[in-house]
mmCIF file of C-alpha atoms in Angstrom:
data_model
loop_
_atom_site.group_PDB
_atom_site.id
_atom_site.type_symbol
_atom_site.label_atom_id
_atom_site.label_comp_id
_atom_site.label_asym_id
_atom_site.label_seq_id
_atom_site.Cartn_x
_atom_site.Cartn_y
_atom_site.Cartn_z
ATOM 1 C CA MET A 27 108.763 139.887 157.621
ATOM 2 C CA SER A 28 109.709 141.434 160.894
ATOM 3 C CA GLU A 29 112.580 139.055 161.477
ATOM 4 C CA LEU A 30 114.321 140.716 158.308
ATOM 5 C CA LEU A 31 113.907 144.285 159.324
ATOM 6 C CA THR A 32 116.836 144.076 161.429
ATOM 7 C CA PHE A 33 119.986 146.008 162.007
ATOM 8 C CA GLU A 34 122.126 143.214 161.006
ATOM 9 C CA ASN A 35 120.259 142.286 157.903
ATOM 10 C CA ALA A 36 119.879 146.445 156.880
ATOM 11 C CA THR A 37 123.914 146.029 157.397
ATOM 12 C CA ASN A 38 124.258 143.495 155.470
ATOM 13 C CA LEU A 39 122.110 145.138 152.303
ATOM 14 C CA ILE A 40 124.413 147.924 152.194
ATOM 15 C CA MET A 41 127.416 145.245 152.052
ATOM 16 C CA LEU A 42 125.928 143.504 149.358
ATOM 17 C CA CYS A 43 124.916 146.527 147.316
ATOM 18 C CA PHE A 44 128.536 147.676 147.632
ATOM 19 C CA LEU A 45 129.850 144.474 146.567
ATOM 20 C CA GLN A 46 127.591 143.977 143.700
ATOM 21 C CA ALA A 47 128.629 147.503 142.567
ATOM 22 C CA VAL A 48 132.130 146.850 142.610
ATOM 23 C CA LEU A 49 131.930 143.420 141.005
ATOM 24 C CA GLY A 50 129.336 144.276 138.530
ATOM 25 C CA PHE A 51 131.697 146.839 136.579
ATOM 26 C CA ASP A 52 133.255 144.106 134.396
ATOM 27 C CA ASN A 53 129.847 142.715 133.995
ATOM 28 C CA LEU A 54 128.066 146.188 132.776
ATOM 29 C CA LEU A 55 131.136 146.907 130.513
ATOM 30 C CA TYR A 56 130.630 143.532 128.632
ATOM 31 C CA ILE A 57 126.899 144.248 128.239
ATOM 32 C CA SER A 58 127.475 147.920 126.984
ATOM 33 C CA ILE A 59 130.254 146.107 124.035
ATOM 34 C CA GLU A 60 128.292 143.086 123.383
ATOM 35 C CA SER A 61 124.837 144.516 122.863
ATOM 36 C CA GLN A 62 126.388 147.037 119.838
ATOM 37 C CA ARG A 63 126.677 143.562 117.809
ATOM 38 C CA ALA A 64 123.065 143.579 117.544
ATOM 39 C CA PRO A 65 120.879 145.234 114.978
ATOM 40 C CA VAL A 66 121.052 148.970 116.223
ATOM 41 C CA ALA A 67 117.505 149.170 116.233
ATOM 42 C CA GLN A 68 117.007 146.330 118.804
ATOM 43 C CA GLN A 69 120.548 147.133 120.672
ATOM 44 C CA LYS A 70 118.144 149.205 123.449
ATOM 45 C CA ALA A 71 115.777 145.952 123.780
ATOM 46 C CA VAL A 72 118.733 143.866 123.948
ATOM 47 C CA ARG A 73 120.364 145.333 126.999
ATOM 48 C CA MET A 74 116.865 145.396 128.717
ATOM 49 C CA TRP A 75 115.666 141.731 127.983
ATOM 50 C CA GLY A 76 119.510 140.484 128.672
ATOM 51 C CA ILE A 77 119.739 142.278 131.965
ATOM 52 C CA LEU A 78 116.457 141.181 132.895
ATOM 53 C CA ILE A 79 116.301 137.554 132.156
ATOM 54 C CA ALA A 80 119.972 137.661 133.589
ATOM 55 C CA VAL A 81 118.954 139.091 137.044
ATOM 56 C CA LEU A 82 116.155 136.415 137.261
ATOM 57 C CA LEU A 83 118.050 133.660 136.597
ATOM 58 C CA ARG A 84 120.642 135.015 139.115
ATOM 59 C CA VAL A 85 117.958 135.055 141.887
ATOM 60 C CA VAL A 86 116.910 131.271 140.840
ATOM 61 C CA LEU A 87 121.483 130.536 140.731
ATOM 62 C CA LEU A 88 121.318 131.941 144.221
ATOM 63 C CA PHE A 89 118.179 129.908 145.478
ATOM 64 C CA VAL A 90 120.064 126.775 143.928
ATOM 65 C CA MET A 91 123.316 127.274 145.407
ATOM 66 C CA ILE A 92 122.188 128.100 149.189
ATOM 67 C CA ARG A 93 120.660 124.394 148.441
ATOM 68 C CA LEU A 94 123.540 123.029 146.950
ATOM 69 C CA ILE A 95 126.530 124.793 147.796
ATOM 70 C CA ASP A 96 128.194 121.680 149.596
ATOM 71 C CA ALA A 97 127.792 119.584 146.398
ATOM 72 C CA LEU A 98 128.625 122.093 143.975
ATOM 73 C CA ALA A 99 131.803 122.597 146.260
ATOM 74 C CA GLU A 100 132.864 119.112 146.424
ATOM 75 C CA PRO A 101 135.677 118.457 143.645
ATOM 76 C CA PHE A 102 134.539 116.045 141.290
ATOM 77 C CA TYR A 103 137.984 115.413 140.133
ATOM 78 C CA THR A 104 141.769 115.616 141.154
ATOM 79 C CA PHE A 105 144.820 116.053 138.923
ATOM 80 C CA THR A 106 147.868 113.786 140.711
ATOM 81 C CA TRP A 107 149.867 114.413 137.494
ATOM 82 C CA THR A 108 153.359 115.586 139.741
ATOM 83 C CA GLY A 109 155.298 118.326 138.798
ATOM 84 C CA VAL A 110 153.139 118.805 135.770
ATOM 85 C CA ILE A 111 149.450 119.593 136.855
ATOM 86 C CA GLU A 112 147.938 118.739 140.715
ATOM 87 C CA GLY A 113 144.811 120.138 142.247
ATOM 88 C CA ALA A 114 141.200 119.359 142.365
ATOM 89 C CA VAL A 115 138.577 120.251 140.025
ATOM 90 C CA ASN A 116 134.697 121.464 141.045
ATOM 91 C CA PHE A 117 131.915 123.053 139.209
ATOM 92 C CA ALA A 118 132.758 126.662 140.209
ATOM 93 C CA THR A 119 136.401 125.896 138.309
ATOM 94 C CA VAL A 120 134.871 124.678 135.152
ATOM 95 C CA ILE A 121 132.596 127.903 135.407
ATOM 96 C CA PHE A 122 135.833 130.426 136.164
ATOM 97 C CA ILE A 123 137.352 128.444 132.883
ATOM 98 C CA PHE A 124 135.100 128.326 130.431
ATOM 99 C CA GLY A 125 134.209 132.117 131.481
ATOM 100 C CA GLY A 126 137.605 133.237 131.087
ATOM 101 C CA ALA A 127 138.522 131.118 128.182
ATOM 102 C CA PHE A 128 135.256 132.868 126.464
ATOM 103 C CA LEU A 129 136.204 136.743 127.508
ATOM 104 C CA MET A 130 139.635 136.306 126.167
ATOM 105 C CA TYR A 131 138.073 134.985 123.040
ATOM 106 C CA THR A 132 135.793 137.402 122.139
ATOM 107 C CA ALA A 133 138.339 140.304 123.223
ATOM 108 C CA ILE A 134 140.934 138.957 120.743
ATOM 109 C CA LYS A 135 138.236 138.582 118.220
ATOM 110 C CA GLU A 136 136.720 142.090 118.711
ATOM 111 C CA ILE A 137 140.157 143.540 118.923
ATOM 112 C CA ARG A 138 141.360 141.834 115.595
ATOM 113 C CA HIS A 139 138.111 143.023 113.878
ATOM 114 C CA MET A 140 138.999 146.484 114.695
ATOM 115 C CA LEU A 141 142.378 146.212 113.227
ATOM 116 C CA SER A 142 141.020 145.120 109.967
ATOM 117 C CA MET A 143 138.146 147.551 109.186
ATOM 118 C CA GLU A 144 139.177 149.496 106.833
ATOM 119 C CA HIS A 145 136.194 151.988 106.719
ATOM 120 C CA LEU A 146 135.309 152.352 110.656
ATOM 121 C CA GLY A 147 132.117 154.831 109.493
ATOM 122 C CA HIS A 148 130.682 151.780 107.514
ATOM 123 C CA SER A 149 131.119 149.558 110.486
ATOM 124 C CA LEU A 150 129.589 152.072 112.994
ATOM 125 C CA ASP A 151 126.663 152.182 110.884
ATOM 126 C CA ASN A 152 125.704 148.325 110.074
ATOM 127 C CA LYS A 153 126.083 147.017 113.324
ATOM 128 C CA SER A 154 124.305 143.811 112.589
ATOM 129 C CA GLY A 155 127.120 140.826 112.635
ATOM 130 C CA LYS A 156 124.743 138.928 115.426
ATOM 131 C CA SER A 157 121.321 138.739 115.965
ATOM 132 C CA ALA A 158 119.247 140.291 118.761
ATOM 133 C CA VAL A 159 118.575 136.520 120.227
ATOM 134 C CA LYS A 160 122.253 135.770 120.044
ATOM 135 C CA VAL A 161 123.433 138.869 121.522
ATOM 136 C CA VAL A 162 120.667 138.182 124.631
ATOM 137 C CA VAL A 163 121.663 134.763 124.888
ATOM 138 C CA LEU A 164 125.541 135.748 125.365
ATOM 139 C CA ILE A 165 124.421 138.491 127.519
ATOM 140 C CA VAL A 166 122.371 136.142 129.687
ATOM 141 C CA MET A 167 125.017 133.359 129.666
ATOM 142 C CA MET A 168 128.239 135.717 130.820
ATOM 143 C CA ASN A 169 125.843 137.432 133.233
ATOM 144 C CA LEU A 170 125.626 134.157 134.849
ATOM 145 C CA ILE A 171 129.289 133.547 134.800
ATOM 146 C CA PHE A 172 129.848 136.879 136.448
ATOM 147 C CA SER A 173 127.378 136.382 139.022
ATOM 148 C CA PHE A 174 128.970 133.235 140.132
ATOM 149 C CA ASP A 175 131.504 135.086 141.663
ATOM 150 C CA SER A 176 129.685 137.589 143.262
ATOM 151 C CA VAL A 177 127.436 134.866 144.524
ATOM 152 C CA LEU A 178 129.529 133.032 146.377
ATOM 153 C CA SER A 179 131.051 136.387 147.571
ATOM 154 C CA ALA A 180 127.672 137.427 148.822
ATOM 155 C CA LEU A 181 127.292 134.169 150.716
ATOM 156 C CA ALA A 182 129.915 134.722 152.587
ATOM 157 C CA ILE A 183 128.306 138.169 154.158
ATOM 158 C CA THR A 184 124.893 136.138 154.725
ATOM 159 C CA ASP A 185 122.666 133.323 154.034
ATOM 160 C CA VAL A 186 119.001 135.130 154.150
ATOM 161 C CA PHE A 187 117.972 134.664 150.928
ATOM 162 C CA PRO A 188 115.383 137.792 150.704
ATOM 163 C CA ILE A 189 118.277 140.287 151.548
ATOM 164 C CA LEU A 190 120.961 138.258 149.164
ATOM 165 C CA ALA A 191 117.697 138.285 146.535
ATOM 166 C CA PHE A 192 116.818 141.849 147.011
ATOM 167 C CA ALA A 193 120.793 142.891 146.434
ATOM 168 C CA ILE A 194 120.619 140.919 143.293
ATOM 169 C CA LEU A 195 117.477 142.717 142.396
ATOM 170 C CA LEU A 196 118.910 146.317 143.298
ATOM 171 C CA SER A 197 121.996 145.645 141.014
ATOM 172 C CA GLY A 198 119.914 144.548 138.007
ATOM 173 C CA ALA A 199 117.980 147.988 138.314
ATOM 174 C CA ALA A 200 121.291 149.746 138.498
ATOM 175 C CA MET A 201 122.450 148.071 135.606
ATOM 176 C CA LEU A 202 119.210 148.864 133.718
ATOM 177 C CA LEU A 203 119.751 152.502 134.213
ATOM 178 C CA LEU A 204 123.492 152.721 133.701
ATOM 179 C CA ALA A 205 124.039 150.507 130.519
ATOM 180 C CA ASP A 206 122.646 152.984 127.718
ATOM 181 C CA GLY A 207 124.823 155.841 129.141
ATOM 182 C CA VAL A 208 127.769 153.250 128.845
ATOM 183 C CA THR A 209 126.970 152.460 125.877
ATOM 184 C CA LYS A 210 126.150 155.842 124.036
ATOM 185 C CA PHE A 211 129.433 156.792 125.503
ATOM 186 C CA LEU A 212 131.505 153.815 123.974
ATOM 187 C CA GLU A 213 129.591 154.858 120.703
ATOM 188 C CA LYS A 214 130.634 158.847 121.104
ATOM 189 C CA ASN A 215 134.311 157.712 121.870
ATOM 190 C CA ARG A 216 135.281 154.836 119.835
ATOM 191 C CA MET A 217 138.563 154.925 121.255
ATOM 192 C CA TYR A 218 137.405 153.949 124.818
ATOM 193 C CA GLU A 219 135.881 150.676 123.083
ATOM 194 C CA VAL A 220 139.451 149.495 122.135
ATOM 195 C CA LEU A 221 139.950 150.171 126.041
ATOM 196 C CA GLY A 222 137.206 148.254 127.024
ATOM 197 C CA LEU A 223 138.084 145.360 125.224
ATOM 198 C CA PHE A 224 141.520 145.109 126.646
ATOM 199 C CA ILE A 225 139.816 145.487 130.224
ATOM 200 C CA LEU A 226 137.921 142.616 129.222
ATOM 201 C CA LEU A 227 141.050 140.510 127.930
ATOM 202 C CA ILE A 228 141.967 141.279 131.793
ATOM 203 C CA VAL A 229 138.322 140.071 133.387
ATOM 204 C CA GLY A 230 139.339 136.780 131.055
ATOM 205 C CA VAL A 231 142.794 136.423 133.182
ATOM 206 C CA VAL A 232 141.235 137.206 136.301
ATOM 207 C CA LEU A 233 138.606 134.316 135.873
ATOM 208 C CA LEU A 234 141.411 131.836 135.015
ATOM 209 C CA GLY A 235 143.390 132.811 138.257
ATOM 210 C CA GLU A 236 139.711 132.286 140.222
ATOM 211 C CA SER A 237 139.788 128.638 138.918
ATOM 212 C CA GLY A 238 143.141 128.006 140.093
ATOM 213 C CA VAL A 239 141.611 128.363 144.034
ATOM 214 C CA ALA A 240 138.017 127.562 143.277
ATOM 215 C CA ALA A 241 138.033 123.930 145.177
ATOM 216 C CA GLY A 242 140.650 125.198 147.216
ATOM 217 C CA HIS A 243 138.439 127.978 148.717
ATOM 218 C CA ALA A 244 135.391 126.104 148.761
ATOM 219 C CA MET A 245 136.596 123.034 150.567
ATOM 220 C CA HIS A 246 138.663 125.267 152.860
ATOM 221 C CA ASP A 247 142.283 123.069 151.574
ATOM 222 C CA GLU A 248 144.716 124.857 149.994
ATOM 223 C CA SER A 249 146.433 121.621 148.980
ATOM 224 C CA LEU A 250 143.651 121.454 146.510
ATOM 225 C CA ASN A 251 144.435 124.559 144.421
ATOM 226 C CA ILE A 252 145.467 123.989 141.113
ATOM 227 C CA LYS A 253 149.667 124.066 140.141
ATOM 228 C CA VAL A 254 150.684 123.839 136.622
ATOM 229 C CA PHE A 255 154.630 122.568 136.594
ATOM 230 C CA GLY A 256 154.761 123.523 140.188
ATOM 231 C CA GLN A 257 153.206 126.691 140.101
ATOM 232 C CA ALA A 258 150.190 127.846 141.890
ATOM 233 C CA ILE A 259 147.683 129.633 139.813
ATOM 234 C CA VAL A 260 147.164 132.499 142.053
ATOM 235 C CA PRO A 261 144.069 135.032 141.386
ATOM 236 C CA MET A 262 144.452 138.570 140.720
ATOM 237 C CA SER A 263 143.453 140.878 143.494
ATOM 238 C CA LYS A 264 140.452 142.788 143.082
ATOM 239 C CA SER A 265 142.600 146.279 144.097
ATOM 240 C CA THR A 266 145.127 144.741 141.311
ATOM 241 C CA PHE A 267 142.655 144.643 139.163
ATOM 242 C CA TYR A 268 140.807 148.137 139.424
ATOM 243 C CA PHE A 269 144.508 149.932 139.741
ATOM 244 C CA ALA A 270 145.203 148.118 136.178
ATOM 245 C CA VAL A 271 142.108 149.493 135.047
ATOM 246 C CA VAL A 272 143.064 153.311 136.447
ATOM 247 C CA VAL A 273 146.172 152.690 134.750
ATOM 248 C CA LEU A 274 144.749 152.003 131.257
ATOM 249 C CA PHE A 275 142.466 155.063 131.540
ATOM 250 C CA ALA A 276 145.390 157.015 132.188
ATOM 251 C CA VAL A 277 147.380 156.320 129.512
ATOM 252 C CA GLU A 278 144.153 156.325 126.750
ATOM 253 C CA VAL A 279 143.533 159.815 128.206
ATOM 254 C CA LEU A 280 147.404 161.272 128.016
ATOM 255 C CA GLN A 281 147.810 159.646 124.674
ATOM 256 C CA SER A 282 144.352 160.754 123.108
ATOM 257 C CA GLY A 283 145.593 164.487 124.541
ATOM 258 C CA TYR A 284 149.318 164.034 123.144
ATOM 259 C CA ALA A 285 147.925 162.748 119.620
ATOM 260 C CA ARG A 286 145.392 165.927 119.849
ATOM 261 C CA LYS A 287 148.209 168.309 120.697
ATOM 262 C CA LEU A 288 150.758 166.932 118.158
ATOM 263 C CA ASN A 289 148.003 167.146 115.260
ATOM 264 C CA ALA A 290 147.130 170.916 115.951
ATOM 265 C CA GLU A 291 151.105 171.451 115.532
ATOM 266 C CA ARG A 292 151.345 169.380 112.432
ATOM 267 C CA ALA A 293 148.121 171.470 111.235
ATOM 268 C CA ALA A 294 149.635 174.710 112.167
ATOM 269 C CA ALA A 295 152.831 174.238 110.505
ATOM 270 C CA GLN A 296 151.252 173.101 107.437
ATOM 271 C CA LYS A 297 149.326 176.569 107.095
ATOM 272 C CA ARG A 298 152.448 178.378 107.977
ATOM 273 C CA SER A 299 154.353 176.473 105.027
#
């Protein structure tokens, strides 16, 4: 125990908590949006059990990855179709492609659903499109996909399992505390739910970008990076992603304010006439 209580481990724990907070934003957003697809009476329980199970499985994933990191990093297939598709595929590549495609599909499907709704209030009062169990499974599955990136990043900071596990447990506790608040905010401000879905769409693109360099990063060999028609698949940096999120929020706030101003002016004009 005394071996863990060192200045280095304390510093690593702080860095890991910050890393989990930064990388956990899109995860928390997905949990808040997806939990609303469950029956209203079960949504709080869905969020709680989804996060708890996912956090426990994330610790298991961490334990497995520490022991199998070399096996998971090793490419199991290499594309050699020159000029069309080149590069290697490993376990992380498959995870990022699956997660990115699933997120983009979910976001587009929900956006289409919102555009096709005739009565917004009816949809709000009858959120029972998916069973609670199905939503919990989806939350756990996507949490693990999101965690794959954060676990790999965490292993670059330290390989001390108790420190890594404690950081994951702290991030899970933070998600439990924040999930209900984020969900209530989205319920009271429905326009931000659309914004959240577009952010998830961008997150899907980010994950697909990560797939292009996953094998190359794992093996420290850029020649393994995937190229399609001679063009490298380059991941979006976190700073670019968060800048895009800030811009989207700013546009939404300004547009909402401008729309309220226009509606007020139109209402005043109708009263005068």
